Amino acid sequence: MKKIIIAIDGFSSCGKSTLAKQLAKKLNYVFVDSGAMYRAITLYFLRNHIDWNSENAVHEALQNITLDFEYNDLKGTSDIFLNDENVESFIRDMLVSESVSEVSTIKEVREFAVAQQQQMGNKKGIVMDGRDIGTTVFPDAELKIFVTADVAVRVARRYQELFAKDANITLEEVQQNLEMRDYIDSNREVSPLKKANDAIVLDNSNITRDEQLSIALEWVDEKLKD
Ligand code: DC
């Protein structure tokens, strides 16, 4: 059975991971949330007071970081481990969200993450979501999807998600963080977020998750026939 690489990119909170997880489940592929890797690195930097403006400090810190994904049967998806600790419940906190885009602009951090991501794609049969998957990590991916949604829709989605964990969070905070990350992610020097020339755009502002999945599965079918 032919297996392909599916690269899913797009702005923050536009449903990339949801789509990637749905596709992986349906196709029995491995799902990788590349953003979780940048978040775990950021968590390490914050916890250990690493000055990420210092090249040396970053270089040294990266030597002490091991990232792994482990499948969680209960959730039906993978959890990220930072030096053998499951950090899934910390990496989406506002504190990490406020710094992750800045940390992700650092060349050595990107090289560290991208090398591991490319290794995970060796055997194909993988769905990875992020910002630079179709452009940098897997430029030869058979299927590239660029997901987008209206800002208001994205803010509302993220707010719902975060409010469930922290009732003090405000809509303004969420909106500011989202807009800031979109700006930094799109304007950084090293592999900025941009649509790959051969990516297909999927705007999910006004469609359901099931509709989104059906559309993407049709694209997968076409690629599997090629
Ligand atoms: O997908 P996410 O929102 O969890 O990603 C968090 C941050 O990580 C995002 O703001 C930018 C960075 N990121 C990146 O630079 N490249 C990727 N492939 C994935 C995420």
Short mmCIF file of C-alpha atoms and ligand atoms in Angstrom, two decimals:
data_model
loop_
_atom_site.label_atom_id
_atom_site.label_comp_id
_atom_site.label_asym_id
_atom_site.label_seq_id
_atom_site.Cartn_x
_atom_site.Cartn_y
_atom_site.Cartn_z
CA MET A 1 0.00 0.00 0.00
CA LYS A 2 1.47 3.35 -1.06
CA LYS A 3 2.19 5.76 1.81
CA ILE A 4 2.67 9.48 1.46
CA ILE A 5 3.78 12.48 3.50
CA ILE A 6 1.07 15.03 4.29
CA ALA A 7 2.30 18.51 5.26
CA ILE A 8 -0.19 20.84 6.93
CA ASP A 9 0.75 24.47 7.49
CA GLY A 10 -1.10 27.62 8.46
CA PHE A 11 -1.56 30.42 10.98
CA SER A 12 -2.06 29.87 14.71
CA SER A 13 -5.30 28.23 15.83
CA CYS A 14 -6.76 27.58 12.42
CA GLY A 15 -7.44 23.90 13.05
CA LYS A 16 -4.27 22.40 11.57
CA SER A 17 -3.76 19.90 14.37
CA THR A 18 -7.40 18.88 14.34
CA LEU A 19 -7.22 18.11 10.65
CA ALA A 20 -3.83 16.40 10.96
CA LYS A 21 -5.10 14.17 13.78
CA GLN A 22 -8.27 13.28 11.87
CA LEU A 23 -6.29 12.36 8.77
CA ALA A 24 -3.73 10.32 10.71
CA LYS A 25 -6.48 8.36 12.44
CA LYS A 26 -8.39 7.67 9.23
CA LEU A 27 -5.28 6.66 7.26
CA ASN A 28 -3.50 4.94 10.14
CA TYR A 29 -0.58 7.34 9.74
CA VAL A 30 1.71 8.85 12.39
CA PHE A 31 0.66 12.34 13.50
CA VAL A 32 3.34 14.84 14.53
CA ASP A 33 2.57 18.23 16.06
CA SER A 34 5.76 20.12 15.23
CA GLY A 35 4.59 23.14 17.25
CA ALA A 36 4.71 20.96 20.37
CA MET A 37 8.46 20.58 19.82
CA TYR A 38 9.02 24.36 19.71
CA ARG A 39 6.77 24.72 22.75
CA ALA A 40 8.70 22.07 24.72
CA ILE A 41 12.02 23.76 23.88
CA THR A 42 10.56 27.09 25.01
CA LEU A 43 9.36 25.50 28.26
CA TYR A 44 12.88 24.21 28.89
CA PHE A 45 14.36 27.67 28.23
CA LEU A 46 11.87 29.33 30.59
CA ARG A 47 12.26 26.81 33.39
CA ASN A 48 16.05 26.94 33.22
CA HIS A 49 16.29 30.72 32.71
CA ILE A 50 18.18 30.31 29.45
CA ASP A 51 19.05 33.63 27.83
CA TRP A 52 17.94 32.80 24.29
CA ASN A 53 19.55 35.95 22.92
CA SER A 54 22.92 34.33 23.61
CA GLU A 55 24.02 31.90 20.88
CA ASN A 56 26.24 30.04 23.34
CA ALA A 57 23.52 29.63 25.93
CA VAL A 58 21.14 28.29 23.28
CA HIS A 59 23.77 25.93 21.89
CA GLU A 60 24.52 24.54 25.34
CA ALA A 61 20.88 24.23 26.34
CA LEU A 62 20.00 22.28 23.18
CA GLN A 63 22.64 19.68 24.10
CA ASN A 64 20.58 18.96 27.21
CA ILE A 65 17.22 18.60 25.51
CA THR A 66 15.72 15.32 24.35
CA LEU A 67 12.27 15.33 22.80
CA ASP A 68 10.13 12.24 22.25
CA PHE A 69 6.55 11.58 21.25
CA GLU A 70 4.73 8.71 22.93
CA TYR A 71 1.35 7.40 21.88
CA ASN A 72 -1.35 7.94 24.52
CA ASP A 73 -3.99 5.21 24.14
CA LEU A 74 -6.61 7.10 26.14
CA LYS A 75 -6.38 10.22 24.00
CA GLY A 76 -5.74 8.41 20.74
CA THR A 77 -2.87 10.77 19.98
CA SER A 78 0.76 11.35 21.02
CA ASP A 79 2.09 13.25 24.03
CA ILE A 80 5.38 15.11 23.93
CA PHE A 81 8.11 14.26 26.44
CA LEU A 82 10.85 16.70 27.38
CA ASN A 83 13.78 14.80 28.90
CA ASP A 84 11.45 11.91 29.79
CA GLU A 85 8.80 14.14 31.40
CA ASN A 86 5.35 14.33 29.84
CA VAL A 87 4.95 18.10 29.36
CA GLU A 88 1.74 18.05 27.34
CA SER A 89 -0.17 19.86 30.11
CA PHE A 90 2.32 22.75 30.36
CA ILE A 91 3.24 23.59 26.79
CA ARG A 92 -0.03 25.33 25.86
CA ASP A 93 0.02 27.72 28.83
CA MET A 94 0.00 31.44 28.05
CA LEU A 95 3.53 31.75 29.46
CA VAL A 96 4.89 29.41 26.80
CA SER A 97 2.62 30.87 24.09
CA GLU A 98 4.02 34.33 24.79
CA SER A 99 7.62 33.28 24.09
CA VAL A 100 7.39 30.38 21.66
CA SER A 101 7.33 32.47 18.48
CA GLU A 102 10.42 34.37 19.55
CA VAL A 103 12.27 31.16 20.43
CA SER A 104 11.19 29.71 17.08
CA THR A 105 13.01 32.46 15.20
CA ILE A 106 16.40 31.15 16.42
CA LYS A 107 18.30 29.39 13.63
CA GLU A 108 19.87 26.71 15.83
CA VAL A 109 16.54 25.91 17.48
CA ARG A 110 14.99 25.42 14.04
CA GLU A 111 17.86 23.23 12.83
CA PHE A 112 17.53 21.11 15.97
CA ALA A 113 13.79 20.61 15.48
CA VAL A 114 13.80 20.23 11.69
CA ALA A 115 16.48 17.49 11.75
CA GLN A 116 14.30 15.40 14.09
CA GLN A 117 11.16 16.10 12.09
CA GLN A 118 12.79 14.97 8.85
CA GLN A 119 13.93 11.77 10.51
CA MET A 120 10.36 11.02 11.57
CA GLY A 121 9.28 11.21 7.92
CA ASN A 122 11.81 8.62 6.72
CA LYS A 123 9.23 5.89 6.38
CA LYS A 124 6.44 8.15 5.02
CA GLY A 125 2.91 7.48 6.32
CA ILE A 126 3.09 10.68 8.35
CA VAL A 127 0.92 13.78 8.83
CA MET A 128 2.84 16.71 10.28
CA ASP A 129 1.43 20.14 11.05
CA GLY A 130 3.30 23.39 11.63
CA ARG A 131 4.44 26.52 9.83
CA ASP A 132 7.28 25.36 7.56
CA ILE A 133 6.46 21.72 6.91
CA GLY A 134 5.66 22.06 3.19
CA THR A 135 8.40 24.61 2.57
CA THR A 136 11.38 23.43 4.66
CA VAL A 137 10.82 20.15 6.50
CA PHE A 138 9.26 18.16 3.64
CA PRO A 139 9.55 20.22 0.45
CA ASP A 140 8.82 17.00 -1.50
CA ALA A 141 5.71 16.02 0.48
CA GLU A 142 3.14 14.44 -1.83
CA LEU A 143 0.27 16.47 -0.33
CA LYS A 144 0.59 19.97 1.12
CA ILE A 145 -2.40 21.68 2.69
CA PHE A 146 -2.38 25.32 3.79
CA VAL A 147 -5.17 25.77 6.31
CA THR A 148 -6.69 29.16 6.97
CA ALA A 149 -9.68 30.68 8.80
CA ASP A 150 -10.94 34.19 9.64
CA VAL A 151 -9.14 35.79 12.61
CA ALA A 152 -12.36 36.14 14.62
CA VAL A 153 -13.10 32.45 14.17
CA ARG A 154 -9.57 31.51 15.21
CA VAL A 155 -9.64 33.73 18.30
CA ALA A 156 -12.99 32.27 19.39
CA ARG A 157 -11.69 28.71 18.97
CA ARG A 158 -8.50 29.32 20.95
CA TYR A 159 -10.39 31.23 23.65
CA GLN A 160 -12.78 28.32 24.17
CA GLU A 161 -9.88 25.92 24.43
CA LEU A 162 -7.94 28.04 26.95
CA PHE A 163 -10.97 29.14 28.99
CA ALA A 164 -11.71 25.50 29.77
CA LYS A 165 -8.37 25.38 31.61
CA ASP A 166 -8.17 28.95 32.96
CA ALA A 167 -11.33 30.97 33.59
CA ASN A 168 -9.28 34.18 34.03
CA ILE A 169 -8.20 34.31 30.44
CA THR A 170 -9.66 37.16 28.37
CA LEU A 171 -10.61 37.31 24.71
CA GLU A 172 -8.29 40.32 24.24
CA GLU A 173 -5.29 38.40 25.61
CA VAL A 174 -5.96 35.52 23.26
CA GLN A 175 -6.41 37.82 20.27
CA GLN A 176 -3.21 39.76 21.03
CA ASN A 177 -1.19 36.57 21.41
CA LEU A 178 -2.55 35.13 18.18
CA GLU A 179 -1.87 38.28 16.16
CA MET A 180 1.61 38.63 17.64
CA ARG A 181 2.51 35.02 16.82
CA ASP A 182 1.13 35.27 13.29
CA TYR A 183 3.24 38.37 12.75
CA ILE A 184 6.49 36.93 14.14
CA ASP A 185 5.96 33.55 12.45
CA SER A 186 5.36 35.17 9.05
CA ASN A 187 8.17 37.71 9.25
CA ARG A 188 11.09 35.78 10.74
CA GLU A 189 14.24 35.33 8.69
CA VAL A 190 14.59 31.55 8.89
CA SER A 191 11.81 29.57 7.18
CA PRO A 192 8.93 31.97 7.79
CA LEU A 193 5.35 30.82 7.60
CA LYS A 194 4.25 31.01 4.00
CA LYS A 195 2.18 28.90 1.66
CA ALA A 196 4.30 26.53 -0.43
CA ASN A 197 3.71 27.12 -4.14
CA ASP A 198 2.26 23.65 -4.53
CA ALA A 199 0.08 23.71 -1.39
CA ILE A 200 -3.72 23.60 -1.63
CA VAL A 201 -5.59 26.20 0.46
CA LEU A 202 -8.31 24.98 2.81
CA ASP A 203 -10.40 27.76 4.41
CA ASN A 204 -12.38 26.20 7.25
CA SER A 205 -14.08 29.35 8.60
CA ASN A 206 -17.51 28.13 7.56
CA ILE A 207 -17.28 24.37 7.39
CA THR A 208 -17.51 21.65 10.00
CA ARG A 209 -14.67 19.36 11.07
CA ASP A 210 -16.28 16.48 9.20
CA GLU A 211 -16.60 18.52 6.02
CA GLN A 212 -12.98 19.59 6.34
CA LEU A 213 -11.93 15.95 6.70
CA SER A 214 -13.95 14.82 3.65
CA ILE A 215 -12.36 17.50 1.48
CA ALA A 216 -8.85 16.56 2.60
CA LEU A 217 -9.51 12.83 2.16
CA GLU A 218 -10.49 13.43 -1.46
CA TRP A 219 -7.14 15.14 -2.00
CA VAL A 220 -5.37 12.21 -0.33
CA ASP A 221 -7.20 9.75 -2.61
CA GLU A 222 -6.06 11.65 -5.66
CA LYS A 223 -2.46 11.62 -4.47
CA LEU A 224 -2.59 7.90 -3.70
CA LYS A 225 -3.77 7.25 -7.29
CA ASP A 226 -0.83 9.20 -8.80
O1 DC B 1 1.25 25.10 16.22
P1 DC B 1 1.47 25.88 17.51
O2 DC B 1 0.59 27.08 17.62
O3 DC B 1 1.42 25.03 18.71
O4 DC B 1 2.97 26.41 17.38
C1 DC B 1 3.57 27.19 18.38
C2 DC B 1 4.65 28.08 17.80
O5 DC B 1 5.73 27.28 17.34
C3 DC B 1 4.25 28.94 16.62
O6 DC B 1 3.75 30.20 17.04
C4 DC B 1 5.50 29.08 15.84
C5 DC B 1 6.31 27.86 16.17
N1 DC B 1 6.32 26.85 15.10
C6 DC B 1 7.25 27.02 14.11
O7 DC B 1 7.96 28.02 14.09
N2 DC B 1 7.37 26.09 13.14
C7 DC B 1 6.60 24.99 13.14
N3 DC B 1 6.76 24.07 12.17
C8 DC B 1 5.63 24.81 14.15
C9 DC B 1 5.50 25.77 15.11
#
